[in-house]
Amino acid sequence: NISDIVSADRGDSWACASCHGGQGQGAGSVPRLAGLPAGYITKQLHDYADGRRLNDNMQHVVSSLSDEDMAALGAYYSRLEAPGDTQPQLGGNIERGRTLALEGDWAIDVPACFSCHGSSGWGVGQSFPSLAGQHSSYTYIQLANWNNGKRNNSPIQLMRDIAQKLSDSDMRSVADFMATL
Ligand code: HEM
Ligand code: HEM
């Protein structure tokens, strides 16, 4: 039963809502799940289970989930509405972030983020998650995780190649820009 897994009402600290919030809104380094594509969410749960993403809490959580649970949880969170109340928190340069998102920077071989993540950053289909309205700390940590090997799961190392070309300040700027959307 999905509501037993999601809801923190029974005081289970491993319930999704105890970290991701009652509306799937997330906070800080815990991502918003609300409105992400179902297929994307389900894939991430499998990726934690298979060790393609390393995070102690999430790896513990997925160890007790079946394939059916993962599919149902993807469907559940994809239907919730994204709150869209995130704020930049990393002191990034919002204009630089906007440029990376809309145009990329060919001087450092980085394509426009929105060429894959949707023309306004709200995602495309089941494979490309929205970056708009995501918490800046979470977005920043993901880019860092591709660089430090904790995240190893994007097709043909696409995101790792991009993250390797971004400076720390570019990662902050693009993460902060996404949180303004
Ligand atoms: C990340 C789902 C429970 C903390 C994620 C992601 C998903 C997810 C899909 C990746 C999101 C993305 O790629 O945008 C769930 C579900 C849960 C659950 C369905 C319940 C069955 C928890 C709990 C905690 C937690 C209980 C805290 C103890 C986190 C953190 C991350 C994360 C910190 C980011 C990890 C990283 O940087 O890779 N979760 N979660 N989650 N979750 Fe959960
Ligand atoms: C995932 C950032 C450009 C394809 C992600 C995630 C972030 C991100 C933070 C993880 C989201 C989450 O965990 O919820 C960026 C930034 C970009 C950029 C800042 C520009 C500088 C691109 C481009 C492509 C792409 C150009 C396609 C050619 C993908 C794919 C995923 C992804 C397929 C999902 C990977 C998975 O299944 O885990 N991106 N991205 N991204 N990105 Fe990008």
Short mmCIF file of C-alpha atoms and ligand atoms in Angstrom, two decimals:
data_model
loop_
_atom_site.label_atom_id
_atom_site.label_comp_id
_atom_site.label_asym_id
_atom_site.label_seq_id
_atom_site.Cartn_x
_atom_site.Cartn_y
_atom_site.Cartn_z
CA ASN A 1 0.00 0.00 0.00
CA ILE A 2 1.63 3.22 -1.25
CA SER A 3 0.18 5.54 1.38
CA ASP A 4 1.80 3.38 4.11
CA ILE A 5 5.17 3.85 2.40
CA VAL A 6 4.69 7.58 1.74
CA SER A 7 2.98 8.85 4.88
CA ALA A 8 4.87 9.84 8.02
CA ASP A 9 1.65 9.70 10.10
CA ARG A 10 2.64 6.44 11.78
CA GLY A 11 5.87 8.00 12.99
CA ASP A 12 8.04 5.94 10.61
CA SER A 13 11.15 8.04 10.05
CA TRP A 14 11.83 6.11 6.82
CA ALA A 15 8.50 7.16 5.29
CA CYS A 16 9.12 9.28 2.17
CA ALA A 17 7.22 12.23 3.64
CA SER A 18 9.48 12.45 6.67
CA CYS A 19 12.28 13.73 4.42
CA HIS A 20 10.55 14.80 1.16
CA GLY A 21 7.60 16.51 2.92
CA GLY A 22 3.86 15.82 2.85
CA GLN A 23 3.46 17.31 -0.64
CA GLY A 24 6.71 15.92 -2.04
CA GLN A 25 8.08 19.46 -1.88
CA GLY A 26 11.53 18.65 -0.45
CA ALA A 27 13.90 21.22 1.08
CA GLY A 28 17.60 22.02 0.87
CA SER A 29 19.52 18.93 -0.21
CA VAL A 30 16.35 16.77 -0.25
CA PRO A 31 14.78 17.06 -3.72
CA ARG A 32 11.27 18.09 -4.63
CA LEU A 33 9.66 14.96 -6.11
CA ALA A 34 6.27 16.52 -6.90
CA GLY A 35 5.71 16.77 -10.62
CA LEU A 36 8.89 14.95 -11.71
CA PRO A 37 8.24 12.44 -14.53
CA ALA A 38 7.04 9.05 -13.24
CA GLY A 39 9.54 7.11 -15.34
CA TYR A 40 12.39 9.31 -14.17
CA ILE A 41 11.50 8.83 -10.48
CA THR A 42 11.17 5.06 -10.86
CA LYS A 43 14.52 4.91 -12.66
CA GLN A 44 16.22 6.83 -9.84
CA LEU A 45 14.90 4.36 -7.24
CA HIS A 46 16.34 1.47 -9.26
CA ASP A 47 19.59 3.42 -9.66
CA TYR A 48 19.96 3.75 -5.86
CA ALA A 49 19.20 0.03 -5.52
CA ASP A 50 21.82 -0.86 -8.14
CA GLY A 51 24.47 1.48 -6.69
CA ARG A 52 24.52 3.82 -9.68
CA ARG A 53 23.59 6.58 -7.22
CA LEU A 54 25.18 6.57 -3.78
CA ASN A 55 23.28 8.02 -0.82
CA ASP A 56 23.02 6.19 2.50
CA ASN A 57 19.44 7.24 3.30
CA MET A 58 18.03 6.52 -0.14
CA GLN A 59 19.90 3.22 -0.43
CA HIS A 60 18.40 2.15 2.89
CA VAL A 61 14.91 3.23 1.75
CA VAL A 62 14.98 1.35 -1.56
CA SER A 63 16.29 -1.87 0.03
CA SER A 64 12.74 -2.62 1.20
CA LEU A 65 10.90 -1.57 -1.99
CA SER A 66 9.73 -3.98 -4.70
CA ASP A 67 9.76 -3.13 -8.42
CA GLU A 68 5.98 -2.61 -8.16
CA ASP A 69 6.43 -0.20 -5.23
CA MET A 70 8.98 1.80 -7.23
CA ALA A 71 6.64 2.07 -10.21
CA ALA A 72 3.70 3.07 -7.99
CA LEU A 73 5.80 5.68 -6.14
CA GLY A 74 6.88 7.22 -9.46
CA ALA A 75 3.26 7.48 -10.56
CA TYR A 76 2.21 8.90 -7.17
CA TYR A 77 4.79 11.72 -6.98
CA SER A 78 4.49 12.62 -10.67
CA ARG A 79 0.84 13.52 -10.10
CA LEU A 80 1.49 15.96 -7.26
CA GLU A 81 1.78 19.60 -8.20
CA ALA A 82 5.21 21.23 -7.93
CA PRO A 83 4.96 24.03 -5.34
CA GLY A 84 7.26 26.40 -7.30
CA ASP A 85 8.30 28.44 -4.26
CA THR A 86 12.04 27.75 -4.29
CA GLN A 87 14.58 30.53 -3.77
CA PRO A 88 18.24 30.83 -4.77
CA GLN A 89 20.41 29.99 -1.76
CA LEU A 90 23.96 29.60 -3.01
CA GLY A 91 25.04 33.16 -3.79
CA GLY A 92 25.31 32.30 -7.51
CA ASN A 93 25.19 34.77 -10.39
CA ILE A 94 21.61 34.47 -11.67
CA GLU A 95 22.39 36.07 -15.05
CA ARG A 96 25.25 33.61 -15.64
CA GLY A 97 22.91 30.78 -14.67
CA ARG A 98 20.28 32.01 -17.10
CA THR A 99 22.86 32.14 -19.92
CA LEU A 100 23.98 28.57 -19.24
CA ALA A 101 20.37 27.38 -19.12
CA LEU A 102 19.17 29.11 -22.29
CA GLU A 103 22.28 29.32 -24.48
CA GLY A 104 25.01 27.21 -22.88
CA ASP A 105 28.61 28.41 -23.21
CA TRP A 106 30.45 27.18 -26.28
CA ALA A 107 33.75 28.55 -24.97
CA ILE A 108 33.70 25.73 -22.40
CA ASP A 109 31.76 23.24 -24.57
CA VAL A 110 28.57 23.30 -22.50
CA PRO A 111 25.25 23.04 -24.36
CA ALA A 112 22.13 24.86 -23.22
CA CYS A 113 20.58 22.96 -20.31
CA PHE A 114 17.14 23.69 -21.71
CA SER A 115 17.96 21.93 -24.99
CA CYS A 116 17.32 18.72 -23.04
CA HIS A 117 15.47 19.78 -19.88
CA GLY A 118 12.66 21.57 -21.74
CA SER A 119 12.44 25.06 -23.21
CA SER A 120 11.45 26.51 -19.82
CA GLY A 121 13.27 23.92 -17.69
CA TRP A 122 10.15 21.99 -16.73
CA GLY A 123 11.37 18.70 -18.20
CA VAL A 124 10.55 16.59 -21.27
CA GLY A 125 8.98 13.16 -21.40
CA GLN A 126 10.03 10.47 -18.94
CA SER A 127 13.81 10.82 -19.21
CA PHE A 128 14.57 14.51 -18.74
CA PRO A 129 13.62 15.82 -15.30
CA SER A 130 12.57 19.39 -14.61
CA LEU A 131 15.30 21.54 -13.10
CA ALA A 132 12.97 24.53 -12.69
CA GLY A 133 11.59 24.81 -9.19
CA GLN A 134 14.15 22.42 -7.74
CA HIS A 135 16.02 23.36 -4.55
CA SER A 136 19.33 24.97 -5.42
CA SER A 137 21.35 22.98 -2.85
CA TYR A 138 20.03 19.70 -4.25
CA THR A 139 20.77 20.69 -7.87
CA TYR A 140 24.26 21.84 -6.94
CA ILE A 141 24.99 18.61 -5.06
CA GLN A 142 23.92 16.52 -8.06
CA LEU A 143 26.34 18.33 -10.36
CA ALA A 144 29.07 17.83 -7.74
CA ASN A 145 28.07 14.14 -7.40
CA TRP A 146 28.62 13.51 -11.11
CA ASN A 147 32.10 14.94 -10.66
CA ASN A 148 32.96 12.96 -7.51
CA GLY A 149 31.47 9.67 -8.75
CA LYS A 150 28.52 9.38 -6.33
CA ARG A 151 26.16 9.68 -9.28
CA ASN A 152 26.93 7.53 -12.27
CA ASN A 153 23.61 7.10 -13.95
CA SER A 154 22.96 9.41 -16.86
CA PRO A 155 22.90 7.82 -20.32
CA ILE A 156 26.33 7.77 -22.06
CA GLN A 157 27.75 9.87 -19.18
CA LEU A 158 25.99 12.90 -20.61
CA MET A 159 25.55 14.74 -17.35
CA ARG A 160 29.01 13.83 -16.07
CA ASP A 161 30.59 15.32 -19.19
CA ILE A 162 28.63 18.53 -18.65
CA ALA A 163 29.31 18.72 -14.90
CA GLN A 164 33.06 18.28 -15.47
CA LYS A 165 33.12 21.43 -17.58
CA LEU A 166 31.35 23.64 -15.06
CA SER A 167 33.35 25.56 -12.45
CA ASP A 168 32.09 25.57 -8.87
CA SER A 169 30.77 29.08 -9.42
CA ASP A 170 28.94 28.02 -12.64
CA MET A 171 27.31 25.11 -10.74
CA ARG A 172 26.08 27.53 -8.06
CA SER A 173 24.87 30.02 -10.65
CA VAL A 174 22.90 27.51 -12.71
CA ALA A 175 21.44 25.84 -9.58
CA ASP A 176 20.37 29.23 -8.20
CA PHE A 177 18.83 30.27 -11.53
CA MET A 178 16.71 27.08 -11.64
CA ALA A 179 15.38 27.87 -8.16
CA THR A 180 14.12 31.27 -9.36
CA LEU A 181 11.76 29.60 -11.87
C1 HEM B 1 16.55 11.58 -3.36
C2 HEM B 1 12.36 9.11 -3.61
C3 HEM B 1 12.51 8.45 1.21
C4 HEM B 1 16.22 11.56 1.52
C5 HEM B 1 15.44 10.93 -3.86
C6 HEM B 1 15.12 10.75 -5.26
C7 HEM B 1 13.95 10.05 -5.32
C8 HEM B 1 13.52 9.79 -3.96
C9 HEM B 1 13.20 9.62 -6.58
C10 HEM B 1 15.90 11.31 -6.44
C11 HEM B 1 15.13 12.50 -6.98
C12 HEM B 1 15.71 13.14 -8.21
O1 HEM B 1 16.56 12.53 -8.87
O2 HEM B 1 15.29 14.28 -8.53
C13 HEM B 1 12.03 8.71 -2.32
C14 HEM B 1 10.92 7.84 -1.99
C15 HEM B 1 10.98 7.61 -0.64
C16 HEM B 1 12.11 8.38 -0.12
C17 HEM B 1 9.90 7.32 -3.00
C18 HEM B 1 10.13 6.70 0.20
C19 HEM B 1 9.87 5.41 -0.23
C20 HEM B 1 13.51 9.24 1.72
C21 HEM B 1 13.85 9.35 3.13
C22 HEM B 1 14.90 10.23 3.20
C23 HEM B 1 15.23 10.67 1.85
C24 HEM B 1 13.14 8.63 4.25
C25 HEM B 1 15.66 10.70 4.43
C26 HEM B 1 15.96 9.83 5.46
C27 HEM B 1 16.65 11.82 0.21
C28 HEM B 1 17.85 12.59 -0.12
C29 HEM B 1 17.95 12.57 -1.51
C30 HEM B 1 16.80 11.81 -2.01
C31 HEM B 1 18.81 13.26 0.86
C32 HEM B 1 19.08 13.17 -2.37
C33 HEM B 1 20.16 12.09 -2.44
C34 HEM B 1 21.21 12.36 -3.51
O3 HEM B 1 21.86 13.40 -3.47
O4 HEM B 1 21.34 11.48 -4.40
N1 HEM B 1 14.45 10.33 -3.09
N2 HEM B 1 12.73 9.02 -1.17
N3 HEM B 1 14.35 10.05 0.98
N4 HEM B 1 16.05 11.39 -0.95
FE1 HEM B 1 14.40 10.19 -1.04
C1 HEM B 2 19.61 15.12 -15.18
C2 HEM B 2 21.48 19.60 -14.69
C3 HEM B 2 22.16 19.87 -19.50
C4 HEM B 2 20.32 15.40 -19.99
C5 HEM B 2 20.05 16.32 -14.63
C6 HEM B 2 20.03 16.65 -13.22
C7 HEM B 2 20.58 17.89 -13.09
C8 HEM B 2 20.93 18.36 -14.42
C9 HEM B 2 20.80 18.67 -11.80
C10 HEM B 2 19.49 15.78 -12.10
C11 HEM B 2 18.10 16.26 -11.73
C12 HEM B 2 17.53 15.55 -10.54
O1 HEM B 2 18.27 14.84 -9.85
O2 HEM B 2 16.33 15.72 -10.27
C13 HEM B 2 21.81 20.06 -15.96
C14 HEM B 2 22.43 21.35 -16.21
C15 HEM B 2 22.65 21.42 -17.56
C16 HEM B 2 22.15 20.18 -18.15
C17 HEM B 2 22.74 22.38 -15.12
C18 HEM B 2 23.32 22.53 -18.35
C19 HEM B 2 24.48 23.12 -17.88
C20 HEM B 2 21.70 18.69 -20.05
C21 HEM B 2 21.74 18.39 -21.47
C22 HEM B 2 21.23 17.13 -21.61
C23 HEM B 2 20.87 16.64 -20.28
C24 HEM B 2 22.24 19.35 -22.55
C25 HEM B 2 21.03 16.31 -22.87
C26 HEM B 2 21.96 16.32 -23.89
C27 HEM B 2 19.98 14.93 -18.74
C28 HEM B 2 19.40 13.61 -18.47
C29 HEM B 2 19.20 13.54 -17.07
C30 HEM B 2 19.66 14.80 -16.52
C31 HEM B 2 19.06 12.52 -19.49
C32 HEM B 2 18.62 12.38 -16.27
C33 HEM B 2 19.74 11.46 -15.87
C34 HEM B 2 19.24 10.34 -14.97
O3 HEM B 2 18.47 9.49 -15.43
O4 HEM B 2 19.61 10.36 -13.80
N1 HEM B 2 20.60 17.38 -15.34
N2 HEM B 2 21.64 19.39 -17.14
N3 HEM B 2 21.16 17.63 -19.37
N4 HEM B 2 20.13 15.61 -17.56
FE1 HEM B 2 20.90 17.49 -17.35
#
